[in-house]
Tab-separated table of C-alpha atoms in Angstrom:
chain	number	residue	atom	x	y	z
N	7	UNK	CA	10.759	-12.079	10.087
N	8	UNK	CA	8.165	-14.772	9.528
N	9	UNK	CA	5.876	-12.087	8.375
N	10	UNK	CA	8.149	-12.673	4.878
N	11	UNK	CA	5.979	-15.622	4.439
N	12	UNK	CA	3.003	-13.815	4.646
N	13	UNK	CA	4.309	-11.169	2.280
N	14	UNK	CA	4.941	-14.142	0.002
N	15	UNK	CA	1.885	-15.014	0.010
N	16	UNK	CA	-0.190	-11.657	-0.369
N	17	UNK	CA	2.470	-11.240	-2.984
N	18	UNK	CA	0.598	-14.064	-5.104
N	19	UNK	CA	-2.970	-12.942	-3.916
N	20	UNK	CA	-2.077	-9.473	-5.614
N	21	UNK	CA	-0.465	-11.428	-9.059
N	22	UNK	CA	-3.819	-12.757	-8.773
N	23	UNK	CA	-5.618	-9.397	-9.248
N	24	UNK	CA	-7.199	-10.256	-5.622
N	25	UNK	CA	-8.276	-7.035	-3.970
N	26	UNK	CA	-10.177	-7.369	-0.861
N	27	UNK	CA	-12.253	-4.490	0.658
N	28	UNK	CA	-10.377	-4.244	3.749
N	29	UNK	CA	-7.128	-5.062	5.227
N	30	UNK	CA	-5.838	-5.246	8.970
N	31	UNK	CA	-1.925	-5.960	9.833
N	32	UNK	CA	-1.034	-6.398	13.257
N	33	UNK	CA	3.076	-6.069	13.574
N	34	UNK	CA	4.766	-6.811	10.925
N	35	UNK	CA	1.361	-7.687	8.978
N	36	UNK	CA	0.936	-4.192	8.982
N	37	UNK	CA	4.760	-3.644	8.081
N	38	UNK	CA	4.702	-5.299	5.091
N	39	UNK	CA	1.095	-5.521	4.622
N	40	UNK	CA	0.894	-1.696	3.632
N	41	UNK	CA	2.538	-2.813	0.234
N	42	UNK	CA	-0.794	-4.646	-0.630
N	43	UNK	CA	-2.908	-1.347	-0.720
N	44	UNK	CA	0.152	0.366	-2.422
N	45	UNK	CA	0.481	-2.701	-4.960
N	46	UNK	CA	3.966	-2.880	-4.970
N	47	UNK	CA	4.373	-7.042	-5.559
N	48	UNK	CA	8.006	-8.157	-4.244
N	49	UNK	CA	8.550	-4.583	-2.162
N	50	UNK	CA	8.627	-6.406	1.041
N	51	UNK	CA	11.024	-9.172	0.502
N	52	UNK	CA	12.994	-6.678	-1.926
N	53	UNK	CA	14.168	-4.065	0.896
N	54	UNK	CA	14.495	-6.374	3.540
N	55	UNK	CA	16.960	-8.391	1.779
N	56	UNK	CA	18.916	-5.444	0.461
N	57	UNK	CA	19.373	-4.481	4.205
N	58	UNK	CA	19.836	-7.663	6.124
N	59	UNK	CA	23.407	-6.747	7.089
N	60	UNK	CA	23.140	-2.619	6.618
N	61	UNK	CA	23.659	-1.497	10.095
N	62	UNK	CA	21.582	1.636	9.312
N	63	UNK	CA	18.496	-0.533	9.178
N	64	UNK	CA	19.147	-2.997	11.735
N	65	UNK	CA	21.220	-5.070	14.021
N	66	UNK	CA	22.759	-4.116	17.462
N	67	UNK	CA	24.701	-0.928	16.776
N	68	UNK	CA	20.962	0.212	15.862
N	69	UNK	CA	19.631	-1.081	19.071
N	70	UNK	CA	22.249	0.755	21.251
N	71	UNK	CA	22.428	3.753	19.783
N	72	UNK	CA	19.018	4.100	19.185
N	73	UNK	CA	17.156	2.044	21.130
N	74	UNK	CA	15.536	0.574	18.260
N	75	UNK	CA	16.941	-3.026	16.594
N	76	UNK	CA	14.993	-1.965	13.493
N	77	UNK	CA	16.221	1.821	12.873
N	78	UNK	CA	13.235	4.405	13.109
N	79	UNK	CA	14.176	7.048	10.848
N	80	UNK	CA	16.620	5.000	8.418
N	81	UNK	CA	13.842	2.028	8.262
N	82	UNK	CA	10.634	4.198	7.814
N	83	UNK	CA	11.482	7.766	6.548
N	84	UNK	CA	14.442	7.062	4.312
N	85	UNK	CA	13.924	3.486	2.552
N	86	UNK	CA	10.455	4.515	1.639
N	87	UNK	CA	11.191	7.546	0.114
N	88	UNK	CA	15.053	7.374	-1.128
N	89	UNK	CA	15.932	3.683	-1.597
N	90	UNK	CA	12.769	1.586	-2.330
N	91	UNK	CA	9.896	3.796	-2.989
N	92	UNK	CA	6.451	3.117	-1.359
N	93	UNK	CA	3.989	4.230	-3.983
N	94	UNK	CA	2.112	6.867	-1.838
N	95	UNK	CA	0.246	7.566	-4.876
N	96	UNK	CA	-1.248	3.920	-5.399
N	97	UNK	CA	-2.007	3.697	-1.669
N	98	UNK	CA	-4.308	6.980	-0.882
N	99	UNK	CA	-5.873	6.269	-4.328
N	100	UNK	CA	-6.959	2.568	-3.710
N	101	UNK	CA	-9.980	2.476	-1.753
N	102	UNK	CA	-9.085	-0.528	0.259
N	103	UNK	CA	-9.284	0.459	3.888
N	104	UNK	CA	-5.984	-0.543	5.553
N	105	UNK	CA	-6.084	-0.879	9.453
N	106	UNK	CA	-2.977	-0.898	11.974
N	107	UNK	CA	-3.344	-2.704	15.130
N	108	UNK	CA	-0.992	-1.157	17.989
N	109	UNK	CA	-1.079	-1.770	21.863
N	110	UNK	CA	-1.126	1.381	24.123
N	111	UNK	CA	1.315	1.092	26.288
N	112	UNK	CA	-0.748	3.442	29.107
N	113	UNK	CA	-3.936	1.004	29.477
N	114	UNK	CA	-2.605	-2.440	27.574
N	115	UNK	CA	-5.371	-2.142	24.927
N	116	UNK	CA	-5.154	-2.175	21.528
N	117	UNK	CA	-5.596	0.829	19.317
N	118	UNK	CA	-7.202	0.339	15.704
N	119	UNK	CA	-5.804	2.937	13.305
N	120	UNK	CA	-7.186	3.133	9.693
N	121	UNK	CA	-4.642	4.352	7.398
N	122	UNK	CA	-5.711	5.904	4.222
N	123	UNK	CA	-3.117	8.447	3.435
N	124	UNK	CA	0.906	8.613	4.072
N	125	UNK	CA	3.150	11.422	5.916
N	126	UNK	CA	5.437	11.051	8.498
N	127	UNK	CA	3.275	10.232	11.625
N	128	UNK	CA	0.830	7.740	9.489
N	129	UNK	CA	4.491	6.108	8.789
N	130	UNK	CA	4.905	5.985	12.693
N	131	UNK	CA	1.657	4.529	13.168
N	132	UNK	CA	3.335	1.411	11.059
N	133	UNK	CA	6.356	1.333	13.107
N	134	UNK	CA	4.644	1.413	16.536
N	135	UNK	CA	2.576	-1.747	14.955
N	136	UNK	CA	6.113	-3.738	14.338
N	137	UNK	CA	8.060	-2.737	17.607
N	138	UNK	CA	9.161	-5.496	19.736
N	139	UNK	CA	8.996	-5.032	23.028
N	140	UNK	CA	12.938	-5.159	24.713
N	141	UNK	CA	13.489	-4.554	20.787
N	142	UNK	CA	12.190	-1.049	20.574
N	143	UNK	CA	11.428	2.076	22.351
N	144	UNK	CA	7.989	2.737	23.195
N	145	UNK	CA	6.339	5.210	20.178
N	146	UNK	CA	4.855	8.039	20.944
N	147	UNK	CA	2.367	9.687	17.708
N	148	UNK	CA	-0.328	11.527	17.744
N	149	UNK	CA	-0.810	11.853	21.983
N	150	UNK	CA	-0.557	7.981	22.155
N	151	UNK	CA	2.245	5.945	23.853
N	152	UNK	CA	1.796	2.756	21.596
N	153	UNK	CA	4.199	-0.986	21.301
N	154	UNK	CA	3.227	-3.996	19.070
N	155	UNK	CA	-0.100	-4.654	18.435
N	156	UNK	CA	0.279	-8.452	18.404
N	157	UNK	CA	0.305	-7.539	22.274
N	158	UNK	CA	-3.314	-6.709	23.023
N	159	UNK	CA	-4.818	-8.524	19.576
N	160	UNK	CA	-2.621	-10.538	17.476
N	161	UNK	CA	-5.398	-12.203	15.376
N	162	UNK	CA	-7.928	-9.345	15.029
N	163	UNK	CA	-10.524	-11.180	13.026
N	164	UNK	CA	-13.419	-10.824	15.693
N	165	UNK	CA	-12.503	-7.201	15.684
N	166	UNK	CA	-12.751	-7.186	11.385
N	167	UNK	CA	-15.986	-9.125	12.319
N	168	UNK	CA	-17.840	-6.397	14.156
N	169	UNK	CA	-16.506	-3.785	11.900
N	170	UNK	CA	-18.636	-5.278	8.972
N	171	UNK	CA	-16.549	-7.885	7.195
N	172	UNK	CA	-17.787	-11.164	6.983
N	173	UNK	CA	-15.974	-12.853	4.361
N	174	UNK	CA	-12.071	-12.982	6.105
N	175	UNK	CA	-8.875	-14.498	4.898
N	176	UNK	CA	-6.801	-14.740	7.628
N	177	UNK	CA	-3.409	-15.658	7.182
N	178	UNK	CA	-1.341	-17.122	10.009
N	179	UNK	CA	2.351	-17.532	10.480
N	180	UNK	CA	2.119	-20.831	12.782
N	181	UNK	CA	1.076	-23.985	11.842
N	182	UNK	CA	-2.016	-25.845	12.988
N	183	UNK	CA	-1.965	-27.178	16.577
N	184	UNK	CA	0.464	-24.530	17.625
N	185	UNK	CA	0.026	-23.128	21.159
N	186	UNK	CA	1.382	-20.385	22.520
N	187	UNK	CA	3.496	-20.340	25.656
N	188	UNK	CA	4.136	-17.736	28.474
N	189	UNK	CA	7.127	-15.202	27.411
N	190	UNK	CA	10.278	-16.802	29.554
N	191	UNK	CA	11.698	-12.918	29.155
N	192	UNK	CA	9.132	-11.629	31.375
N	193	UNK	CA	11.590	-10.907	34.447
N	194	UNK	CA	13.368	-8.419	31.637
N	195	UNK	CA	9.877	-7.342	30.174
N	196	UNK	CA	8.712	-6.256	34.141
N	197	UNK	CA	11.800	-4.331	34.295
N	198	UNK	CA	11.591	-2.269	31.536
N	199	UNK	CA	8.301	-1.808	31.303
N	200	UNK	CA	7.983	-0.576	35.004
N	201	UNK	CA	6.274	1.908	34.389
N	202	UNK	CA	3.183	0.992	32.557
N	203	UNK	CA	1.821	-1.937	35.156
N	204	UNK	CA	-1.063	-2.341	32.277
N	205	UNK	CA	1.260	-3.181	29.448
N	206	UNK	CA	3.220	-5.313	31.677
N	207	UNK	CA	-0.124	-7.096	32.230
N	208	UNK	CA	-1.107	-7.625	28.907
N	209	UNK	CA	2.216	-9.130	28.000
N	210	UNK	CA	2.048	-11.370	30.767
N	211	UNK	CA	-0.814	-13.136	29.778
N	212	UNK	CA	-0.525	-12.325	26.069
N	213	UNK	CA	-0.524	-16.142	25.451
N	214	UNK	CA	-3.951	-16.940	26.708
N	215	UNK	CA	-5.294	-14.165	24.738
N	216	UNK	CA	-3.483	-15.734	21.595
N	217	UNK	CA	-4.623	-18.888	22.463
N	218	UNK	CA	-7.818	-17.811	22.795
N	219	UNK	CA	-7.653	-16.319	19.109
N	220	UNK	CA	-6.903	-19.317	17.852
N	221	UNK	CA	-9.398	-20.982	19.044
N	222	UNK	CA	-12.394	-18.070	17.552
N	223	UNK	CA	-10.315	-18.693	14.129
N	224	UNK	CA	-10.617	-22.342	13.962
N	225	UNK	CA	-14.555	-22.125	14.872
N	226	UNK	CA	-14.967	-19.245	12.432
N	227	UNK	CA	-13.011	-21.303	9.625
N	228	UNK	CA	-15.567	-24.564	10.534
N	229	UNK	CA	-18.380	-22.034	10.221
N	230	UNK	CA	-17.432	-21.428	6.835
N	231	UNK	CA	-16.921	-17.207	8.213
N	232	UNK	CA	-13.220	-17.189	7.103
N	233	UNK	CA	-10.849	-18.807	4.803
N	234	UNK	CA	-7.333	-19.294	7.076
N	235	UNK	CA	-3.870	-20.158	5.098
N	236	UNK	CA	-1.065	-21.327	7.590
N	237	UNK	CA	2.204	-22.679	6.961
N	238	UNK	CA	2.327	-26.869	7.183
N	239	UNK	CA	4.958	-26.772	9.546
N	240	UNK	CA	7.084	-24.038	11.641
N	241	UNK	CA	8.513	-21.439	9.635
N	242	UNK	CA	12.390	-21.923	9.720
N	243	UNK	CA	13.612	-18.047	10.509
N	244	UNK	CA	12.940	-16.060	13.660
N	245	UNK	CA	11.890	-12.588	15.189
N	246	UNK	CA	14.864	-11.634	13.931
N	247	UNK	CA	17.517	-12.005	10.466
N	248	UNK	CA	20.318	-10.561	8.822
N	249	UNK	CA	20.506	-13.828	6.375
N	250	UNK	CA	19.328	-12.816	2.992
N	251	UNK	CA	19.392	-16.238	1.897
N	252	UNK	CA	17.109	-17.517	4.729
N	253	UNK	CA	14.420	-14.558	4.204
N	254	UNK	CA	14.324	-15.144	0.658
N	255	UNK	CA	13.720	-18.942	1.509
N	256	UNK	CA	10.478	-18.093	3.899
N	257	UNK	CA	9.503	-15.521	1.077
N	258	UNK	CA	9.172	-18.625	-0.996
N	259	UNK	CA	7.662	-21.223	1.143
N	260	UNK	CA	5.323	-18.703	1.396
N	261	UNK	CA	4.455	-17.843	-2.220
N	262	UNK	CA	4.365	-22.051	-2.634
N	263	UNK	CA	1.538	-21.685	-0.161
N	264	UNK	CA	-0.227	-18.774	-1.941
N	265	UNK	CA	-0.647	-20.312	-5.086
N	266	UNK	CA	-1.874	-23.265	-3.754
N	267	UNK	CA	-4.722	-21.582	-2.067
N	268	UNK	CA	-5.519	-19.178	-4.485
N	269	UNK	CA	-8.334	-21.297	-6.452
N	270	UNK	CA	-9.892	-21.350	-3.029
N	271	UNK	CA	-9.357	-17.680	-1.880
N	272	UNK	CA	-11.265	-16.745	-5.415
N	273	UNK	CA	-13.991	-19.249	-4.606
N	274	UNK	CA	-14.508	-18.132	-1.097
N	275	UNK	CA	-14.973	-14.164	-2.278
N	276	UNK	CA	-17.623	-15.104	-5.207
């Protein structure tokens, strides 16, 4: 859920007319980050609100039945296309390239999948992105077996880097000085994840590797390589919300943020 902040402030980016070459989303940066190629300004915050307490999209009933907190099919093949449509249209035509980070569950590596059109298993691509682990069953699309991608490479600017793009806005959802700490669910995580010793692995010390990211970002940003917006302080929701109210509050915060950086992000892509 704080990747509503971040959709508030791409939100502003796009009011902006700011249209970047390329775009990666890991999790729910690729979630909600898929509205920014489709231009839909407000989609993010918009759907999630109207659902926060709709057991069809979310919530524990969704989690036991399905396995899934966030419902599969209700979430990503029936919002899009029946309640609040994603403008397939606007996304294949807009030549922004749009890249999903996922984590194979088989070897604990991340997967980089470019996106440029929309059917049902590009959609699936975008869920595997966004599912929690102990929150979600694993995904399977396209001969891959595939969890969040904020598991193998939660800040993938390096990755952007070598790809060609040397002018990066990166936007964070923790303040500066945060530090990430080992996951205290890793007991449950070894458990249900038996099975896939490498994924296990990467989770286990998925907080060095974050740390690790950090620590390229804030070189890159003193190099003058990348421009980063982060909240000021910790963003007050967590992983998970059914409080309308609250979401819409981080959707704010975040579009505060966003216009307050956006003389700079226009400066930094001249």
């Amino acid at each position: 859920m704080r990747g509503l902040w971040t959709a508030g402030v791409i939100d502003v980016m796009m009011e902006h007319d700011i249209w970047p070459d390329g775009l990666i989303g890991v999790s729910a940066g690729a979630a909600f980050g898929c509205n920014y190629k489709s231009r839909q300004v407000g989609r993010a915050i918009r759907y999630n609100t109207r659902f926060a307490r709709d057991s069809r999209f979310s919530g524990l009933k969704s989690l036991l039945l399905s396995g899934d907190y966030f419902n599969a099919h209700f979430g990503y093949h029936v919002v899009p296309y029946e309640y609040d449509l994603f403008d397939i249209t606007a996304f294949q035509q807009n030549p922004m390239t749009f890249t999903v980070v996922c984590t194979d569950v088989v070897t604990g590596q991340a997967v980089y999948h470019d996106m440029s059109h929309v059917d049902y298993d590009e959609l699936e691509w975008l869920r595997a992105s966004a599912s929690m682990p102990l929150a979600s069953r694993v995904v399977k699309v396209q001969g891959r077996q595939l969890l969040d991608g904020g598991v193998a490479d939660s800040i993938p600017l390096e990755y952007f880097e070598n790809n060609g793009y040397d002018r990066n806005v990166v936007i964070l959802t923790q303040p500066l000085g945060y530090q990430k700490e080992h996951n205290r669910l890793m007991p449950l995580i070894r458990l249900w994840l038996r099975h896939y010793p490498n994924m296990v692995r990467a989770l286990d010390e998925r907080h060095l590797m974050y740390n690790r990211q950090l620590e390229y970002v804030r070189q890159a940003e003193q190099e003058g390589r990348c421009l980063v917006i982060r909240p000021d302080e910790p963003i007050p929701i967590g992983h998970l919300s059914h409080d309308a109210d609250q979401m819409r509050r981080v959707y704010e915060l975040g579009r505060t943020v966003g216009q307050r950086y956006i003389e700079q992000i226009k400066d930094f892509y001249q």
